[in-house]
Amino acid sequence: MATMTDLDELALALPGTTKEVSEDGRPTYLAEGKMYAFHRSQRKDAVDAETGERLADVLMFRTPDLEVKELLLADDRDIYFTTPHFNGYPAVLVRIRDLERLDREELGDLLVDAWLTRVKKSVAKAWLAENGVSD
């Protein structure tokens, strides 16, 4: 069961990651100054289906490409979703409340995939080799 604490720990363990926090406490994780995951502000494109209210607990994670995005969206647990704002953009959304439906390893994989989209190829290659992951 993953938590926001896990999100913070896992993201900040990735080389070159920095964290910025908005005035209202929402984190953004950056690699080499480029955002790869963040807690979105309330937007009109993400609303609760039952109440119609804007969701305040939406996280965005970049994906390597649109194919990976579609694979995540096809997950039958309905953890991952998107909105029209992200049509054609390689990213998925996850509600904070649904983090508990992911285990820490799956959240880590999601963050690594997002992080890899933003770091230099040499950094990615070195990290993958050091961690025994084939690219």
N, CA, C and O of each residue as an XYZ file, in Angstrom:
540
protein
N       0.845     -1.171      0.000
C       0.000      0.000      0.000
C       0.898      1.244      0.000
O       1.639      1.469      0.957
N       0.836      2.043     -1.052
C       1.680      3.228     -1.196
C       1.003      4.448     -0.571
O      -0.221      4.519     -0.461
N       1.841      5.405     -0.167
C       1.362      6.629      0.469
C       2.066      7.835     -0.147
O       2.978      7.686     -0.960
N       1.639      9.015      0.244
C       2.324     10.239     -0.191
C       3.739     10.287      0.367
O       4.630     10.845     -0.274
N       3.964      9.723      1.531
C       5.318      9.648      2.088
C       6.189      8.795      1.185
O       7.337      9.147      0.914
N       5.648      7.663      0.714
C       6.387      6.824     -0.233
C       6.694      7.590     -1.509
O       7.807      7.517     -2.029
N       5.715      8.322     -2.014
C       5.918      9.122     -3.219
C       7.109     10.060     -3.033
O       7.990     10.140     -3.889
N       7.123     10.744     -1.937
C       8.194     11.688     -1.651
C       9.547     10.976     -1.540
O      10.525     11.404     -2.153
N       9.604      9.912     -0.776
C      10.858      9.181     -0.586
C      11.378      8.600     -1.895
O      12.560      8.735     -2.212
N      10.510      7.965     -2.643
C      10.928      7.326     -3.890
C      11.371      8.350     -4.931
O      12.380      8.154     -5.608
N      10.629      9.424     -5.056
C      10.992     10.451     -6.039
C      12.328     11.092     -5.671
O      13.196     11.252     -6.529
N      12.496     11.455     -4.410
C      13.718     12.151     -4.000
C      14.941     11.240     -3.994
O      16.070     11.724     -3.920
N      14.730      9.927     -4.072
C      15.855      8.992     -4.161
C      16.423      8.916     -5.578
O      17.517      8.388     -5.781
N      15.692      9.436     -6.547
C      16.170      9.404     -7.935
C      17.165     10.539     -8.154
O      16.905     11.678     -7.766
N      18.305     10.232     -8.775
C      19.357     11.233     -8.950
C      18.882     12.520     -9.615
O      18.153     12.491    -10.606
N      19.296     13.619     -9.067
C      19.003     14.922     -9.649
C      17.588     15.404     -9.420
O      17.203     16.451     -9.942
N      16.803     14.665     -8.652
C      15.424     15.090     -8.403
C      15.394     16.198     -7.368
O      16.064     16.141     -6.336
N      14.607     17.194     -7.673
C      14.333     18.249     -6.708
C      12.830     18.313     -6.514
O      12.053     17.850     -7.349
N      12.448     18.892     -5.407
C      11.025     19.005     -5.081
C      10.701     20.464     -4.845
O      11.402     21.163     -4.113
N       9.636     20.912     -5.472
C       9.107     22.242     -5.211
C       7.733     22.046     -4.595
O       7.011     21.114     -4.949
N       7.380     22.916     -3.683
C       6.077     22.823     -3.031
C       5.342     24.144     -3.244
O       5.875     25.221     -2.977
N       4.118     24.036     -3.727
C       3.304     25.228     -3.964
C       2.908     25.852     -2.636
O       3.080     25.251     -1.576
N       2.382     27.057     -2.707
C       1.955     27.755     -1.497
C       0.907     26.967     -0.712
O       0.826     27.077      0.511
N       0.113     26.178     -1.419
C      -0.902     25.393     -0.721
C      -0.464     23.955     -0.432
O      -1.287     23.105     -0.092
N       0.856     23.686     -0.572
C       1.418     22.411     -0.138
C       1.475     21.299     -1.157
O       1.791     20.161     -0.807
N       1.178     21.595     -2.410
C       1.213     20.556     -3.442
C       2.626     20.374     -3.987
O       3.240     21.345     -4.431
N       3.166     19.124     -3.962
C       4.525     18.889     -4.443
C       4.620     18.724     -5.960
O       3.710     18.221     -6.619
N       5.753     19.166     -6.476
C       6.136     18.922     -7.862
C       7.538     18.343     -7.828
O       8.410     18.871     -7.139
N       7.767     17.258     -8.568
C       9.073     16.605     -8.624
C       9.677     16.881     -9.994
O       9.045     16.687    -11.032
N      10.924     17.340     -9.957
C      11.613     17.728    -11.182
C      12.936     16.977    -11.305
O      13.602     16.696    -10.309
N      13.297     16.661    -12.533
C      14.594     16.069    -12.849
C      15.274     17.023    -13.821
O      14.761     17.311    -14.903
N      16.433     17.499    -13.410
C      17.162     18.456    -14.243
C      16.277     19.651    -14.588
O      16.349     20.198    -15.688
N      15.445     20.043    -13.632
C      14.569     21.197    -13.805
C      13.304     20.942    -14.607
O      12.537     21.868    -14.868
N      13.078     19.685    -15.001
C      11.905     19.342    -15.811
C      10.936     18.495    -14.980
O      11.327     17.486    -14.394
N       9.690     18.910    -14.937
C       8.675     18.240    -14.146
C       8.383     16.839    -14.687
O       8.226     16.639    -15.891
N       8.315     15.872    -13.762
C       7.910     14.531    -14.181
C       6.740     13.974    -13.360
O       6.105     13.003    -13.772
N       6.457     14.574    -12.221
C       5.286     14.176    -11.429
C       4.886     15.367    -10.567
O       5.741     16.109    -10.084
N       3.591     15.543    -10.381
C       3.151     16.633     -9.521
C       1.714     16.439     -9.062
O       0.949     15.671     -9.646
N       1.374     17.150     -8.008
C       0.013     17.175     -7.473
C      -0.693     18.349     -8.133
O      -0.339     19.505     -7.903
N      -1.674     18.052     -8.941
C      -2.380     19.085     -9.707
C      -3.269     19.941     -8.805
O      -3.771     19.490     -7.775
N      -3.439     21.169     -9.224
C      -4.438     22.013     -8.576
C      -5.811     21.571     -9.079
O      -5.914     20.829    -10.055
N      -6.845     22.026     -8.415
C      -8.186     21.689     -8.869
C      -8.410     22.305    -10.250
O      -8.131     23.481    -10.482
N      -8.924     21.474    -11.155
C      -9.169     21.934    -12.522
C     -10.552     21.476    -12.952
O     -11.085     20.484    -12.455
N     -11.114     22.224    -13.886
C     -12.479     21.893    -14.323
C     -12.545     20.604    -15.129
O     -13.634     20.074    -15.352
N     -11.393     20.087    -15.573
C     -11.411     18.862    -16.373
C     -11.349     17.594    -15.522
O     -11.423     16.495    -16.071
N     -11.218     17.711    -14.212
C     -11.174     16.536    -13.338
C     -12.182     16.735    -12.205
O     -11.918     17.435    -11.228
N     -13.329     16.107    -12.365
C     -14.400     16.286    -11.386
C     -14.884     14.942    -10.852
O     -14.800     13.917    -11.529
N     -15.381     14.974     -9.647
C     -15.960     13.794     -9.015
C     -17.254     13.457     -9.758
O     -18.122     14.316     -9.917
N     -17.383     12.225    -10.207
C     -18.551     11.816    -10.986
C     -19.844     11.894    -10.172
O     -20.919     12.119    -10.728
N     -19.737     11.709     -8.871
C     -20.940     11.724     -8.037
C     -21.360     13.133     -7.619
O     -22.549     13.452     -7.620
N     -20.389     13.975     -7.263
C     -20.726     15.297     -6.726
C     -20.584     16.423     -7.746
O     -21.175     17.491     -7.587
N     -19.793     16.179     -8.797
C     -19.539     17.219     -9.782
C     -18.503     18.234     -9.320
O     -18.220     19.197    -10.033
N     -17.931     18.031     -8.130
C     -16.927     18.955     -7.608
C     -15.550     18.642     -8.192
O     -15.232     17.494     -8.499
N     -14.748     19.689     -8.336
C     -13.391     19.519     -8.846
C     -12.565     18.692     -7.864
O     -12.628     18.894     -6.651
N     -11.790     17.758     -8.412
C     -10.950     16.899     -7.582
C      -9.727     17.666     -7.094
O      -9.069     18.366     -7.863
N      -9.438     17.524     -5.817
C      -8.288     18.208     -5.219
C      -7.125     17.257     -4.980
O      -6.070     17.673     -4.502
N      -7.310     15.982     -5.310
C      -6.297     14.980     -4.961
C      -5.746     14.247     -6.187
O      -5.600     13.025     -6.161
N      -5.443     14.972     -7.245
C      -4.989     14.348     -8.490
C      -3.482     14.526     -8.673
O      -2.953     15.637     -8.644
N      -2.817     13.393     -8.860
C      -1.383     13.392     -9.176
C      -1.222     13.121    -10.661
O      -2.001     12.370    -11.248
N      -0.203     13.737    -11.276
C       0.107     13.502    -12.676
C       1.496     12.886    -12.754
O       2.426     13.343    -12.089
N       1.631     11.850    -13.565
C       2.909     11.191    -13.817
C       3.131     11.121    -15.316
O       2.259     10.658    -16.051
N       4.288     11.575    -15.780
C       4.633     11.408    -17.193
C       4.819      9.932    -17.485
O       5.200      9.157    -16.607
N       4.550      9.551    -18.716
C       4.800      8.185    -19.168
C       5.801      8.239    -20.317
O       5.943      9.272    -20.971
N       6.491      7.137    -20.564
C       7.493      7.146    -21.646
C       6.904      7.486    -23.010
O       7.563      8.121    -23.833
N       5.678      7.070    -23.246
C       5.034      7.342    -24.531
C       3.535      7.091    -24.402
O       3.045      6.711    -23.339
N       2.829      7.305    -25.482
C       1.377      7.132    -25.460
C       0.967      5.664    -25.341
O      -0.106      5.365    -24.817
N       1.811      4.746    -25.821
C       1.498      3.322    -25.684
C       1.499      2.894    -24.222
O       0.612      2.161    -23.785
N       2.492      3.350    -23.467
C       2.536      3.030    -22.042
C       1.345      3.665    -21.333
O       0.737      3.056    -20.453
N       1.020      4.884    -21.720
C      -0.156      5.538    -21.146
C      -1.394      4.670    -21.354
O      -2.154      4.440    -20.414
N      -1.599      4.189    -22.571
C      -2.771      3.370    -22.873
C      -2.760      2.061    -22.091
O      -3.814      1.594    -21.659
N      -1.590      1.466    -21.903
C      -1.499      0.244    -21.093
C      -1.925      0.510    -19.653
O      -2.661     -0.281    -19.063
N      -1.466      1.612    -19.095
C      -1.848      1.956    -17.728
C      -3.345      2.250    -17.640
O      -4.009      1.821    -16.696
N      -3.867      2.968    -18.604
C      -5.292      3.284    -18.602
C      -6.161      2.026    -18.741
O      -7.311      2.010    -18.302
N      -5.606      0.979    -19.350
C      -6.343     -0.277    -19.530
C      -6.315     -1.151    -18.278
O      -7.010     -2.166    -18.226
N      -5.536     -0.781    -17.281
C      -5.466     -1.535    -16.025
C      -6.874     -1.650    -15.449
O      -7.542     -0.639    -15.234
N      -7.327     -2.882    -15.199
C      -8.715     -3.063    -14.772
C      -9.001     -2.636    -13.331
O     -10.144     -2.720    -12.885
N      -7.992     -2.183    -12.604
C      -8.225     -1.672    -11.255
C      -8.761     -0.245    -11.271
O      -9.194      0.259    -10.234
N      -8.741      0.414    -12.428
C      -9.228      1.794    -12.574
C      -8.514      2.771    -11.639
O      -9.138      3.671    -11.078
N      -7.227      2.590    -11.480
C      -6.411      3.507    -10.678
C      -5.988      4.691    -11.536
O      -5.991      5.834    -11.079
N      -5.628      4.412    -12.769
C      -5.107      5.423    -13.685
C      -6.241      5.994    -14.526
O      -7.145      5.269    -14.943
N      -6.186      7.285    -14.769
C      -7.180      7.905    -15.637
C      -6.551      9.084    -16.361
O      -5.390      9.423    -16.127
N      -7.306      9.692    -17.223
C      -6.846     10.862    -17.951
C      -8.039     11.807    -18.104
O      -9.164     11.474    -17.731
N      -7.778     12.961    -18.646
C      -8.824     13.933    -18.943
C      -8.560     14.478    -20.346
O      -7.474     14.273    -20.887
N      -9.517     15.157    -20.934
C      -9.295     15.716    -22.273
C      -8.059     16.621    -22.343
O      -7.422     16.712    -23.392
N      -7.720     17.280    -21.248
C      -6.534     18.147    -21.217
C      -5.266     17.373    -21.582
O      -4.328     17.938    -22.143
N      -5.244     16.079    -21.261
C      -4.062     15.250    -21.507
C      -4.169     14.392    -22.758
O      -3.330     13.517    -22.968
N      -5.177     14.618    -23.593
C      -5.266     13.890    -24.859
C      -4.004     14.143    -25.677
O      -3.603     15.289    -25.880
N      -3.383     13.061    -26.142
C      -2.185     13.180    -26.961
C      -0.928     13.505    -26.176
O       0.127     13.721    -26.774
N      -1.011     13.548    -24.839
C       0.145     13.861    -23.997
C       0.497     12.623    -23.179
O      -0.390     11.998    -22.596
N       1.773     12.261    -23.128
C       2.169     11.046    -22.423
C       2.188     11.224    -20.900
O       3.234     11.480    -20.303
N       1.027     11.085    -20.299
C       0.908     11.203    -18.850
C      -0.378     10.539    -18.392
O      -1.361     10.472    -19.130
N      -0.353     10.049    -17.158
C      -1.551      9.506    -16.537
C      -1.803     10.243    -15.229
O      -0.907     10.859    -14.651
N      -3.044     10.159    -14.787
C      -3.450     10.771    -13.536
C      -3.831      9.674    -12.553
O      -4.325      8.613    -12.936
N      -3.587      9.956    -11.271
C      -3.926      9.036    -10.190
C      -4.451      9.872     -9.033
O      -3.850     10.885     -8.674
N      -5.560      9.459     -8.452
C      -6.040     10.157     -7.264
C      -5.202      9.734     -6.062
O      -4.835      8.566     -5.934
N      -4.903     10.678     -5.190
C      -4.114     10.368     -3.999
C      -4.776      9.252     -3.207
O      -4.090      8.367     -2.696
N      -6.078      9.282     -3.101
C      -6.779      8.236     -2.347
C      -6.528      6.845     -2.928
O      -6.637      5.849     -2.213
N      -6.190      6.767     -4.229
C      -5.961      5.479     -4.876
C      -4.512      4.994     -4.768
O      -4.201      3.885     -5.203
N      -3.632      5.806     -4.199
C      -2.258      5.344     -3.999
C      -2.243      4.068     -3.166
O      -1.411      3.188     -3.388
N      -3.154      3.968     -2.215
C      -3.186      2.792     -1.347
C      -3.490      1.513     -2.124
O      -3.293      0.413     -1.607
N      -3.960      1.647     -3.339
C      -4.236      0.479     -4.181
C      -3.014      0.056     -4.985
O      -3.040     -0.961     -5.678
N      -1.938      0.844     -4.890
C      -0.657      0.497     -5.500
C       0.273      0.027     -4.387
O       0.172      0.490     -3.251
N       1.174     -0.889     -4.713
C       2.190     -1.176     -3.711
C       3.374     -0.242     -3.965
O       3.472      0.395     -5.014
N       4.253     -0.177     -2.995
C       5.385      0.753     -3.060
C       6.228      0.504     -4.311
O       6.697      1.454     -4.937
N       6.422     -0.759     -4.679
C       7.225     -1.090     -5.856
C       6.583     -0.559     -7.138
O       7.277     -0.022     -8.002
N       5.276     -0.705     -7.263
C       4.588     -0.214     -8.453
C       4.669      1.314     -8.540
O       4.864      1.874     -9.618
N       4.516      1.974     -7.399
C       4.676      3.430     -7.384
C       6.099      3.805     -7.774
O       6.309      4.759     -8.523
N       7.074      3.059     -7.270
C       8.469      3.314     -7.641
C       8.696      3.161     -9.131
O       9.381      3.979     -9.745
N       8.127      2.119     -9.717
C       8.258      1.911    -11.170
C       7.625      3.061    -11.945
O       8.179      3.529    -12.940
N       6.463      3.512    -11.484
C       5.781      4.635    -12.133
C       6.657      5.883    -12.096
O       6.770      6.605    -13.087
N       7.273      6.128    -10.947
C       8.151      7.297    -10.809
C       9.417      7.161    -11.642
O       9.844      8.126    -12.277
N      10.017      5.991    -11.650
C      11.230      5.788    -12.456
C      10.915      6.029    -13.928
O      11.657      6.729    -14.617
N       9.823      5.455    -14.410
C       9.450      5.664    -15.813
C       9.255      7.148    -16.113
O       9.680      7.638    -17.159
N       8.613      7.855    -15.193
C       8.390      9.294    -15.382
C       9.723     10.040    -15.360
O       9.971     10.897    -16.208
N      10.573      9.716    -14.401
C      11.875     10.365    -14.242
C      12.741     10.151    -15.485
O      13.416     11.073    -15.944
N      12.715      8.934    -16.025
C      13.525      8.618    -17.200
C      13.151      9.465    -18.414
O      13.973      9.653    -19.312
N      11.930      9.973    -18.452
C      11.509     10.801    -19.584
C      12.147     12.187    -19.541
O      12.117     12.909    -20.537
N      12.718     12.564    -18.409
C      13.192     13.937    -18.238
C      14.699     14.074    -18.069
O      15.232     15.170    -18.240
N      15.404     12.991    -17.738
C      16.849     13.099    -17.526
C      17.609     12.884    -18.830
O      17.084     12.334    -19.798
N      18.848     13.331    -18.826
C      19.710     13.121    -19.989
C      19.898     11.628    -20.215
O      19.883     10.836    -19.273
N      20.075     11.259    -21.471
C      20.236      9.844    -21.807
C      21.414      9.221    -21.074
O      21.345      8.060    -20.672
N      22.489      9.970    -20.894
C      23.654      9.420    -20.194
C      23.334      9.130    -18.727
O      23.801      8.133    -18.176
N      22.548      9.987    -18.099
C      22.135      9.775    -16.711
C      21.221      8.559    -16.632
O      21.374      7.714    -15.750
N      20.273      8.476    -17.556
C      19.350      7.342    -17.578
C      20.108      6.036    -17.779
O      19.861      5.055    -17.078
N      21.015      6.024    -18.723
C      21.779      4.813    -19.023
C      22.599      4.373    -17.815
O      22.625      3.190    -17.477
N      23.261      5.314    -17.171
C      24.064      4.994    -15.987
C      23.190      4.459    -14.854
O      23.556      3.486    -14.195
N      22.033      5.094    -14.625
C      21.140      4.646    -13.545
C      20.608      3.250    -13.842
O      20.579      2.393    -12.959
N      20.194      3.023    -15.068
C      19.669      1.715    -15.450
C      20.722      0.627    -15.262
O      20.420     -0.448    -14.742
N      21.953      0.901    -15.681
C      23.034     -0.075    -15.522
C      23.328     -0.335    -14.048
O      23.493     -1.481    -13.632
N      23.392      0.724    -13.273
C      23.688      0.604    -11.830
C      22.608     -0.179    -11.097
O      22.888     -0.854    -10.106
N      21.386     -0.090    -11.581
C      20.265     -0.752    -10.916
C      19.855     -2.062    -11.603
O      18.817     -2.642    -11.284
N      20.681     -2.516    -12.546
C      20.432     -3.802    -13.188
C      19.158     -3.865    -14.004
O      18.521     -4.913    -14.109
N      18.794     -2.729    -14.580
C      17.592     -2.665    -15.410
C      18.029     -2.528    -16.865
O      18.871     -1.693    -17.197
N      17.447     -3.359    -17.727
C      17.774     -3.219    -19.151
C      16.877     -2.158    -19.749
O      15.702     -2.050    -19.400
N      17.445     -1.372    -20.659
C      16.663     -0.294    -21.282
C      16.049     -0.695    -22.554
O      15.364      0.107    -23.189
